[in-house]
PDB file of C-alpha atoms in Angstrom:
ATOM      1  CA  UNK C 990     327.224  29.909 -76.924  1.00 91.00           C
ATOM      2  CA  UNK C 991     328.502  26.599 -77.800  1.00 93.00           C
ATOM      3  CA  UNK C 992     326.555  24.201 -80.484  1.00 93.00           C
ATOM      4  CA  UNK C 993     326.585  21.728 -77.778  1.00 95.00           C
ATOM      5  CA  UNK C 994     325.058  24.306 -74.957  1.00 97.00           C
ATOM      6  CA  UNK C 995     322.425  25.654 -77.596  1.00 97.00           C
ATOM      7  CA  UNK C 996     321.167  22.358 -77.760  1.00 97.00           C
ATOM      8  CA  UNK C 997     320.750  21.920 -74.154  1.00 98.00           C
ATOM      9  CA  UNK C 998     319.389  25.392 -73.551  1.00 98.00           C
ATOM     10  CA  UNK C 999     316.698  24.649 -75.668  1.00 98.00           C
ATOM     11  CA  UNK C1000     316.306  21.147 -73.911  1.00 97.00           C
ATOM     12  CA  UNK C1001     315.684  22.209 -70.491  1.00 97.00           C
ATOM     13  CA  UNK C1002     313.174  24.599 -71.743  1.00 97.00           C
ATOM     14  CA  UNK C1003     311.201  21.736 -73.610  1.00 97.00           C
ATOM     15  CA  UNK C1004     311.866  19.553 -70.922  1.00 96.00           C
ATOM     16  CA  UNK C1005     309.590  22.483 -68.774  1.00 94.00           C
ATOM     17  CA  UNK C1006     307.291  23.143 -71.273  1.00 94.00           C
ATOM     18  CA  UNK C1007     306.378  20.236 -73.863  1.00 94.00           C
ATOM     19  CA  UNK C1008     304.132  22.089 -76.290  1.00 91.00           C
ATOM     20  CA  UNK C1009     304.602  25.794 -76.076  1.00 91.00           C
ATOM     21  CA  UNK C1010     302.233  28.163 -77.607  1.00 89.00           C
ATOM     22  CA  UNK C1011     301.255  31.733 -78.260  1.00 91.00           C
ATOM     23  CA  UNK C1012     299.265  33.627 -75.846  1.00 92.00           C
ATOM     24  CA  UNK C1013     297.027  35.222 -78.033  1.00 94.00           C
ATOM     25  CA  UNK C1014     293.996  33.834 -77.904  1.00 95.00           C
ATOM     26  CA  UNK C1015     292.774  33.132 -82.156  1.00 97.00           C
ATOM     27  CA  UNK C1016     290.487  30.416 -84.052  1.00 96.00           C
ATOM     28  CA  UNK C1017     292.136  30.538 -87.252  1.00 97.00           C
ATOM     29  CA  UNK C1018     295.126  32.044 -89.695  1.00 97.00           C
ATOM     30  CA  UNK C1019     292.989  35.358 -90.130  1.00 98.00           C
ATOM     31  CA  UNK C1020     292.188  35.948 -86.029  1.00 98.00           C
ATOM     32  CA  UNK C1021     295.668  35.187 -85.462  1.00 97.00           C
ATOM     33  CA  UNK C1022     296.623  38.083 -88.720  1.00 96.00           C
ATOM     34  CA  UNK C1023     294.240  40.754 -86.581  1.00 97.00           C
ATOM     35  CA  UNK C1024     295.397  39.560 -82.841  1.00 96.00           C
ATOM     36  CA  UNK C1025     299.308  39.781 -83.130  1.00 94.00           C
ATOM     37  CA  UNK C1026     298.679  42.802 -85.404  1.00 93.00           C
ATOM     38  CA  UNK C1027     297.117  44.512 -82.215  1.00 95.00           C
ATOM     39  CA  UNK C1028     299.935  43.322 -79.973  1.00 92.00           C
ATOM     40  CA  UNK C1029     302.234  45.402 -81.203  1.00 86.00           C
ATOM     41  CA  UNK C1030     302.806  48.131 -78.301  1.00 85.00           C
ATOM     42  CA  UNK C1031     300.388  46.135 -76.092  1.00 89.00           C
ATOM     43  CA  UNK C1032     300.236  43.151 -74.033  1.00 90.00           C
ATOM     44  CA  UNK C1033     299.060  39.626 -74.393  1.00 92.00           C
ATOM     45  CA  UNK C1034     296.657  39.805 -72.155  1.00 94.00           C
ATOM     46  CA  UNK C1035     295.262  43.386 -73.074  1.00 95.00           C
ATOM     47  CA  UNK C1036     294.816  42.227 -76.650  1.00 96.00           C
ATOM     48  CA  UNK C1037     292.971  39.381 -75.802  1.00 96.00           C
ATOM     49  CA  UNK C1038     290.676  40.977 -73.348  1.00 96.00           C
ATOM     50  CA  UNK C1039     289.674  43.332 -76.290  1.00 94.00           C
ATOM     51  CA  UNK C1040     289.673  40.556 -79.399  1.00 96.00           C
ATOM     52  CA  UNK C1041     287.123  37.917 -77.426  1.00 95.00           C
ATOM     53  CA  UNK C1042     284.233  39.811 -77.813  1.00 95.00           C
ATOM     54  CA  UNK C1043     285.379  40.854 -81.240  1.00 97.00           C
ATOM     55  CA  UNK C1044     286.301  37.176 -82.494  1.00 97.00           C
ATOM     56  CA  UNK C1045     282.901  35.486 -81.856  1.00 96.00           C
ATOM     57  CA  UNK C1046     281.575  37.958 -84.525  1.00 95.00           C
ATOM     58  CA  UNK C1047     284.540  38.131 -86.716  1.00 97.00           C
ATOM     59  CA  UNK C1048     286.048  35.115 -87.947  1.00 97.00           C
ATOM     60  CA  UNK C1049     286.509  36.160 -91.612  1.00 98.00           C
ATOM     61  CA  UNK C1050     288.261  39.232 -93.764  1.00 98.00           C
ATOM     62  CA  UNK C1051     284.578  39.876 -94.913  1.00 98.00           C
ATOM     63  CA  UNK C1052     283.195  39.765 -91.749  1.00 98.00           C
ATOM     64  CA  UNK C1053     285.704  42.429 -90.612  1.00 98.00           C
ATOM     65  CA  UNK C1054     284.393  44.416 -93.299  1.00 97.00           C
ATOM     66  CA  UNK C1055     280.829  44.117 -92.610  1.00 97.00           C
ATOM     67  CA  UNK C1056     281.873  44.841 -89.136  1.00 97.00           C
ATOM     68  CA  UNK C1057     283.191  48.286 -90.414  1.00 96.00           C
ATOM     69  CA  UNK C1058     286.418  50.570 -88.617  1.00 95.00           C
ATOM     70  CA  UNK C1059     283.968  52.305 -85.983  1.00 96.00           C
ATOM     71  CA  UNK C1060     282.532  49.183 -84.963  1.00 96.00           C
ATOM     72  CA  UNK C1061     285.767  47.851 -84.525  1.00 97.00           C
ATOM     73  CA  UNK C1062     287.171  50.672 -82.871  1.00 96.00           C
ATOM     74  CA  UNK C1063     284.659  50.512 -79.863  1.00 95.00           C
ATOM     75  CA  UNK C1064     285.796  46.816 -79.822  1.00 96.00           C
ATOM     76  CA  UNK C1065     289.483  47.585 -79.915  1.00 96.00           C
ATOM     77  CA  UNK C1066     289.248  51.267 -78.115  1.00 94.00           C
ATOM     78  CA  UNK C1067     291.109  49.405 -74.601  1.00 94.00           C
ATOM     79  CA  UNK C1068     294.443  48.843 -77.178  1.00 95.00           C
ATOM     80  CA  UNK C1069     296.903  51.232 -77.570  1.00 88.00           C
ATOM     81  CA  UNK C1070     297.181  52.737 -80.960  1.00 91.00           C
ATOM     82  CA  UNK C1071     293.753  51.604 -81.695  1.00 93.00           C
ATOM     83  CA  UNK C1072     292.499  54.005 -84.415  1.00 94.00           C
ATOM     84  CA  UNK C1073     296.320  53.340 -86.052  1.00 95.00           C
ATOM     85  CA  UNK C1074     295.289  49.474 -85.676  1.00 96.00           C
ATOM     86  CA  UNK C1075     291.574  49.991 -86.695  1.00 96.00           C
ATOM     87  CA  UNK C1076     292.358  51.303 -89.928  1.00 97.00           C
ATOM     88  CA  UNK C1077     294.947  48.705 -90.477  1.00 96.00           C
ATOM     89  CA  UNK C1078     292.959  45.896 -90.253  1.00 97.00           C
ATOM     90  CA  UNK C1079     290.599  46.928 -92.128  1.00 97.00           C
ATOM     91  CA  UNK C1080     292.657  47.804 -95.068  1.00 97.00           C
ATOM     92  CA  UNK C1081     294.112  44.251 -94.404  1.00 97.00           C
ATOM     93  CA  UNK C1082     290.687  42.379 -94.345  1.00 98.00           C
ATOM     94  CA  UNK C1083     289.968  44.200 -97.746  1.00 98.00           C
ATOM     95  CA  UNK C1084     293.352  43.303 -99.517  1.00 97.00           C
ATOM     96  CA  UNK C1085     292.644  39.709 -98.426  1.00 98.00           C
ATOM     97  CA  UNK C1086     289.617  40.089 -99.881  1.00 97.00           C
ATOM     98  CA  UNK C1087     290.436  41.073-102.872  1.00 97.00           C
ATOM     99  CA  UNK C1088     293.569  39.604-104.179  1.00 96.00           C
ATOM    100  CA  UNK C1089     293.542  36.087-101.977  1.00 97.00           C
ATOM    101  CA  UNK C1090     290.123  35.059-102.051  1.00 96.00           C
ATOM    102  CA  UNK C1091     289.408  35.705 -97.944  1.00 96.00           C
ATOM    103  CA  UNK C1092     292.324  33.187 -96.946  1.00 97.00           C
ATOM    104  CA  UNK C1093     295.388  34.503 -95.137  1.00 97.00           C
ATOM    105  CA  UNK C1094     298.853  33.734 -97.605  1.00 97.00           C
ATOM    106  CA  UNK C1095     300.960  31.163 -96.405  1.00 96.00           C
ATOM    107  CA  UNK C1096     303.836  33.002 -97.399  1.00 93.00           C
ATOM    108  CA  UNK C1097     305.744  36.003 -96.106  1.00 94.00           C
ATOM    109  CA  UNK C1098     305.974  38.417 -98.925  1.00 94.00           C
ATOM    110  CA  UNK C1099     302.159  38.275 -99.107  1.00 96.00           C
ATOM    111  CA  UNK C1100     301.760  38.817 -95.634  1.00 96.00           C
ATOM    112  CA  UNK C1101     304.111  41.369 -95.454  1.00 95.00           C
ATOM    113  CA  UNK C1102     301.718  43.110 -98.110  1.00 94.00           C
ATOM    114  CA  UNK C1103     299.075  43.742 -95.576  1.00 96.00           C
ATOM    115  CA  UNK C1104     298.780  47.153 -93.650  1.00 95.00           C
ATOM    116  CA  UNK C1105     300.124  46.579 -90.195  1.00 90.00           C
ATOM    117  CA  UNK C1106     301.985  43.304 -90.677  1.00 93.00           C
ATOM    118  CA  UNK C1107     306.006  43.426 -90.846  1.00 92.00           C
ATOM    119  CA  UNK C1108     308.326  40.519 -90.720  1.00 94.00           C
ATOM    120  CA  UNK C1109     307.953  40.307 -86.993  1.00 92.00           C
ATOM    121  CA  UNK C1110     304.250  39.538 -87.405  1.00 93.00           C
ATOM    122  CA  UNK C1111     304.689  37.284 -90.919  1.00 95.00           C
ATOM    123  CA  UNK C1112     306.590  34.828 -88.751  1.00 96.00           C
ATOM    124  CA  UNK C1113     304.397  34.662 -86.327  1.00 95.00           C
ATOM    125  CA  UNK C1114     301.247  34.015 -88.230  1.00 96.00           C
ATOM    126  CA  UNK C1115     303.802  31.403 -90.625  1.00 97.00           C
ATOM    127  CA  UNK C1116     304.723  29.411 -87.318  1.00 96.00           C
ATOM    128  CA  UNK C1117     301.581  29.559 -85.062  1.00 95.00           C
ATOM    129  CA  UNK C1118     298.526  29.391 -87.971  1.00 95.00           C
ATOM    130  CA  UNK C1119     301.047  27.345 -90.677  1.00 95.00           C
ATOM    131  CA  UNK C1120     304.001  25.463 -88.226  1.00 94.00           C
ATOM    132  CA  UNK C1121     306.812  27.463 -90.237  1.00 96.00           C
ATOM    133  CA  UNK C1122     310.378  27.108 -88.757  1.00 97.00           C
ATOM    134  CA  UNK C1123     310.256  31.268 -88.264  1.00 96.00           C
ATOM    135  CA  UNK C1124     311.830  33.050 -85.504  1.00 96.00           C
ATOM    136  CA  UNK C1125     309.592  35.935 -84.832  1.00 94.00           C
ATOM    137  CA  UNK C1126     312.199  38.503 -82.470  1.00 95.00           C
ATOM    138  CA  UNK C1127     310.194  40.690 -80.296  1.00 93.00           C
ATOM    139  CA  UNK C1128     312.184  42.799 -77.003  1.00 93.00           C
ATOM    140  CA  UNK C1129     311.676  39.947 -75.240  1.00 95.00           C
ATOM    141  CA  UNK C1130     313.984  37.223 -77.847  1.00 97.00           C
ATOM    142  CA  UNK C1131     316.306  39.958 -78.726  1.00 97.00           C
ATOM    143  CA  UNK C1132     316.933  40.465 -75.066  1.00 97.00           C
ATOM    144  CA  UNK C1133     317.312  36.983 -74.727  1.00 97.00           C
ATOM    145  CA  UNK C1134     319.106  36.346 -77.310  1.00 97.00           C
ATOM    146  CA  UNK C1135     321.790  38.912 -76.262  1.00 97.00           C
ATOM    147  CA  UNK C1136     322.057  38.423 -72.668  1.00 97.00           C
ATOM    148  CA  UNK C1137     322.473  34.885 -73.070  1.00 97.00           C
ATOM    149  CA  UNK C1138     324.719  34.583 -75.962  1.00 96.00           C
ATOM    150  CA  UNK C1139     322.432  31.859 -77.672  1.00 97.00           C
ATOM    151  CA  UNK C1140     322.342  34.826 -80.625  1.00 97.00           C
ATOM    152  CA  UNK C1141     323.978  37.878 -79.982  1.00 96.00           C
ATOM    153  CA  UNK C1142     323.110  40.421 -82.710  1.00 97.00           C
ATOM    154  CA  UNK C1143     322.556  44.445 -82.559  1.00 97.00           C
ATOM    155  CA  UNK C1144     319.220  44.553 -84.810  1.00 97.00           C
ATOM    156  CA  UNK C1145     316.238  42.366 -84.481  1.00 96.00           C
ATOM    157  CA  UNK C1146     316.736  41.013 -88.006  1.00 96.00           C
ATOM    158  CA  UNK C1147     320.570  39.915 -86.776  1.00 97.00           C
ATOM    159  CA  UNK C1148     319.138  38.376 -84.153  1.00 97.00           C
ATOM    160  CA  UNK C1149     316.878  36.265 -86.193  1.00 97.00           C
ATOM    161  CA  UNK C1150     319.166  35.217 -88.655  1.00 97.00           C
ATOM    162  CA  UNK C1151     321.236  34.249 -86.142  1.00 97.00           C
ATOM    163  CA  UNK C1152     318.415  32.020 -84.325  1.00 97.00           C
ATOM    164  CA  UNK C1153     317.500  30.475 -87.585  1.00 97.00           C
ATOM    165  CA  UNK C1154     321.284  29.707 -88.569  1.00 96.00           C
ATOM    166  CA  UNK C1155     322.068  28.083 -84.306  1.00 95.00           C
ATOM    167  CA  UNK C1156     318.740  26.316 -83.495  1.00 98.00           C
ATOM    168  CA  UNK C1157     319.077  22.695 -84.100  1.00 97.00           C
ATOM    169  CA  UNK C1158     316.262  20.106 -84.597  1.00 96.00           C
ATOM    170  CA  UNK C1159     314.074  19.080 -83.007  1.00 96.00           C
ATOM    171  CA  UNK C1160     313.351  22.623 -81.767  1.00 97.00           C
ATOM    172  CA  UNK C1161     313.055  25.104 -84.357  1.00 97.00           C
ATOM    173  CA  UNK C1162     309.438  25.300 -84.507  1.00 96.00           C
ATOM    174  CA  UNK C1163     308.830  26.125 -81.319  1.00 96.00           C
ATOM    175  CA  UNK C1164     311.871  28.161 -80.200  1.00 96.00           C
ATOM    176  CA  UNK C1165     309.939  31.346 -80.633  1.00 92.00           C
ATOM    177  CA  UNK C1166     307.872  30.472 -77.953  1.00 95.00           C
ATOM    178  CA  UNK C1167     310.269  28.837 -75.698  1.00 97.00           C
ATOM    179  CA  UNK C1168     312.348  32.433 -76.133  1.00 97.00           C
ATOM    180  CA  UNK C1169     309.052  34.559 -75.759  1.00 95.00           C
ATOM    181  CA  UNK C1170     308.083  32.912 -72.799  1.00 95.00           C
ATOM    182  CA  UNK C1171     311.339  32.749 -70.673  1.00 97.00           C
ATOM    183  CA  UNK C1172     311.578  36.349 -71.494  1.00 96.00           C
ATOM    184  CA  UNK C1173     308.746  37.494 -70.360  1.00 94.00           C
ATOM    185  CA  UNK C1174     308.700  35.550 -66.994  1.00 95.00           C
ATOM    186  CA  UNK C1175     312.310  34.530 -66.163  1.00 97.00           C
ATOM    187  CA  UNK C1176     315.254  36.287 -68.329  1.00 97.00           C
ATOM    188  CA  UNK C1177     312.745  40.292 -67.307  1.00 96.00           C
ATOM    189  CA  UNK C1178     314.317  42.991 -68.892  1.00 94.00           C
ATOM    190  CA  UNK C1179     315.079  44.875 -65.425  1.00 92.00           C
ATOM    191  CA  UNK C1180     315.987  42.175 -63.189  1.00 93.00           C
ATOM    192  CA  UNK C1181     316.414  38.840 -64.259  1.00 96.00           C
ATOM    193  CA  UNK C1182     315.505  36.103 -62.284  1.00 96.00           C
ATOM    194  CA  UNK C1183     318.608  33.962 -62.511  1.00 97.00           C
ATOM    195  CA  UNK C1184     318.283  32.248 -59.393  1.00 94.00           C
ATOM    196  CA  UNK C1185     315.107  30.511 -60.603  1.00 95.00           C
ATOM    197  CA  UNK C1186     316.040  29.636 -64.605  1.00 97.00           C
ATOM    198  CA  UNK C1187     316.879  26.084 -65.368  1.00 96.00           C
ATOM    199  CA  UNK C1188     319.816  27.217 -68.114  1.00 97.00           C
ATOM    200  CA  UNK C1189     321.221  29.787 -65.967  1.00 96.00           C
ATOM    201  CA  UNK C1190     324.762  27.409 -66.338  1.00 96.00           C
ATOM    202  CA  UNK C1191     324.869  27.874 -70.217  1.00 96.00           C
ATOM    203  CA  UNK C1192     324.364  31.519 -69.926  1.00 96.00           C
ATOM    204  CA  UNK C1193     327.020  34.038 -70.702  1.00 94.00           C
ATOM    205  CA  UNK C1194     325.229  36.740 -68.591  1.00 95.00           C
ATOM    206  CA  UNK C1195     327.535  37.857 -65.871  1.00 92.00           C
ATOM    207  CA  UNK C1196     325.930  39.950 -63.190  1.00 90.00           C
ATOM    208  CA  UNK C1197     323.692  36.788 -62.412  1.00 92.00           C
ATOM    209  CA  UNK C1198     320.784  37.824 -59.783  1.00 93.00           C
ATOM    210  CA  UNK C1199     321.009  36.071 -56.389  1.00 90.00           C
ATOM    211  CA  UNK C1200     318.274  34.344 -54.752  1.00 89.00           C
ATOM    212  CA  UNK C1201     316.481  37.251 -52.614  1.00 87.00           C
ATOM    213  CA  UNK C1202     315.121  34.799 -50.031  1.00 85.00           C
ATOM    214  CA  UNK C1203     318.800  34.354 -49.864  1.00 78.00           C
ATOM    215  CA  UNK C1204     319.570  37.750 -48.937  1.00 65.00           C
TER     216      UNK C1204
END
């Protein structure tokens, strides 16, 4: 995709969506830490459901730990992976504990450090809880990314280079969401809803899907 069309994509999707933002529901850095780690291999929405509850008891790493894995468990039992997750976080709440004082790094090394977080989830917690230009690729942005030609790569981490080296100001910090979003409700991974997306023009996707009121 052309500098000039990249800068337009991401214009029309501003233009329908101002001030984009995760869907997982958090109160701070550390919520945010436990909610996208439980997202992985689960929806928005699922996670949510499960981490209400959970997050009016648990704001802190300490309180996690007070909380203890069973308890958490029975609050996170609805997730998938959740004994994988359960353990995770706690070893998480304990190593921010420990060696940062309760407060969630604002740097990805140190989040990377944590049981449970990879890069994927480091970026997200750098541009949601800290406003970090990050490009956090999930199926949905590397799908995107692809099909559209904005940034074509064969690996996640290609993908997100190539985001971070095309998107121009002023939308970098909130591309991820802009790409998140029109994946999961317009660019769907079986049948794209072309008819209906506002940058369906700058799109190198050529099997466009027609209208079906149409047909």
């Amino acid at each position: 995709m052309k500098k000039d069309n990249i800068f337009e994509f991401y214009r029309r999707l501003a233009e329908d969506n101002p001030e984009p933002e995760t869907e997982l529901e958090f109160g701070n850095p550390y919520q945010l830490v436990v909610a996208v780690a439980l997202s992985a291999q689960a929806t928005d929405v699922g996670v949510n459901k499960a981490t209400r509850a959970l997050f009016e008891k648990v704001k802190t790493p300490q309180q996690m730990l007070d909380l203890g894995e069973d308890a958490l468990k029975e609050h996170i039992k609805t997730i998938g992976l959740f004994n994988t997750k359960a353990k995770n976080v706690i070893l998480a709440a304990r190593i921010l504990v420990d060696e940062f004082d309760g407060e969630v790094p604002e740097d990805r090394a140190s989040l990377e450090k944590l049981p449970g977080v990879g890069r994927k989830t480091a970026n997200v917690v750098l541009n949601c809880a800290f406003g970090h230009e990050t490009f956090a690729v999930d199926t949905h942005i590397f799908r995107v990314g692809n099909r559209t030609g904005l940034a074509p790569g064969k690996t996640p981490l290609a993908v997100e280079k190539k985001l971070d080296k095309q998107t121009p100001q002023p939308f970098r910090v909130g591309a991820h969401h802009w790409l998140i979003l029109h994946g999961r409700y317009v660019c769907k991974a079986r049948k794209p809803e072309c008819w209906r997306c506002t940058v369906a023009d700058l799109c190198r996707f050529k099997k466009k899907t027609p209208d079906p009121a149409a047909t």
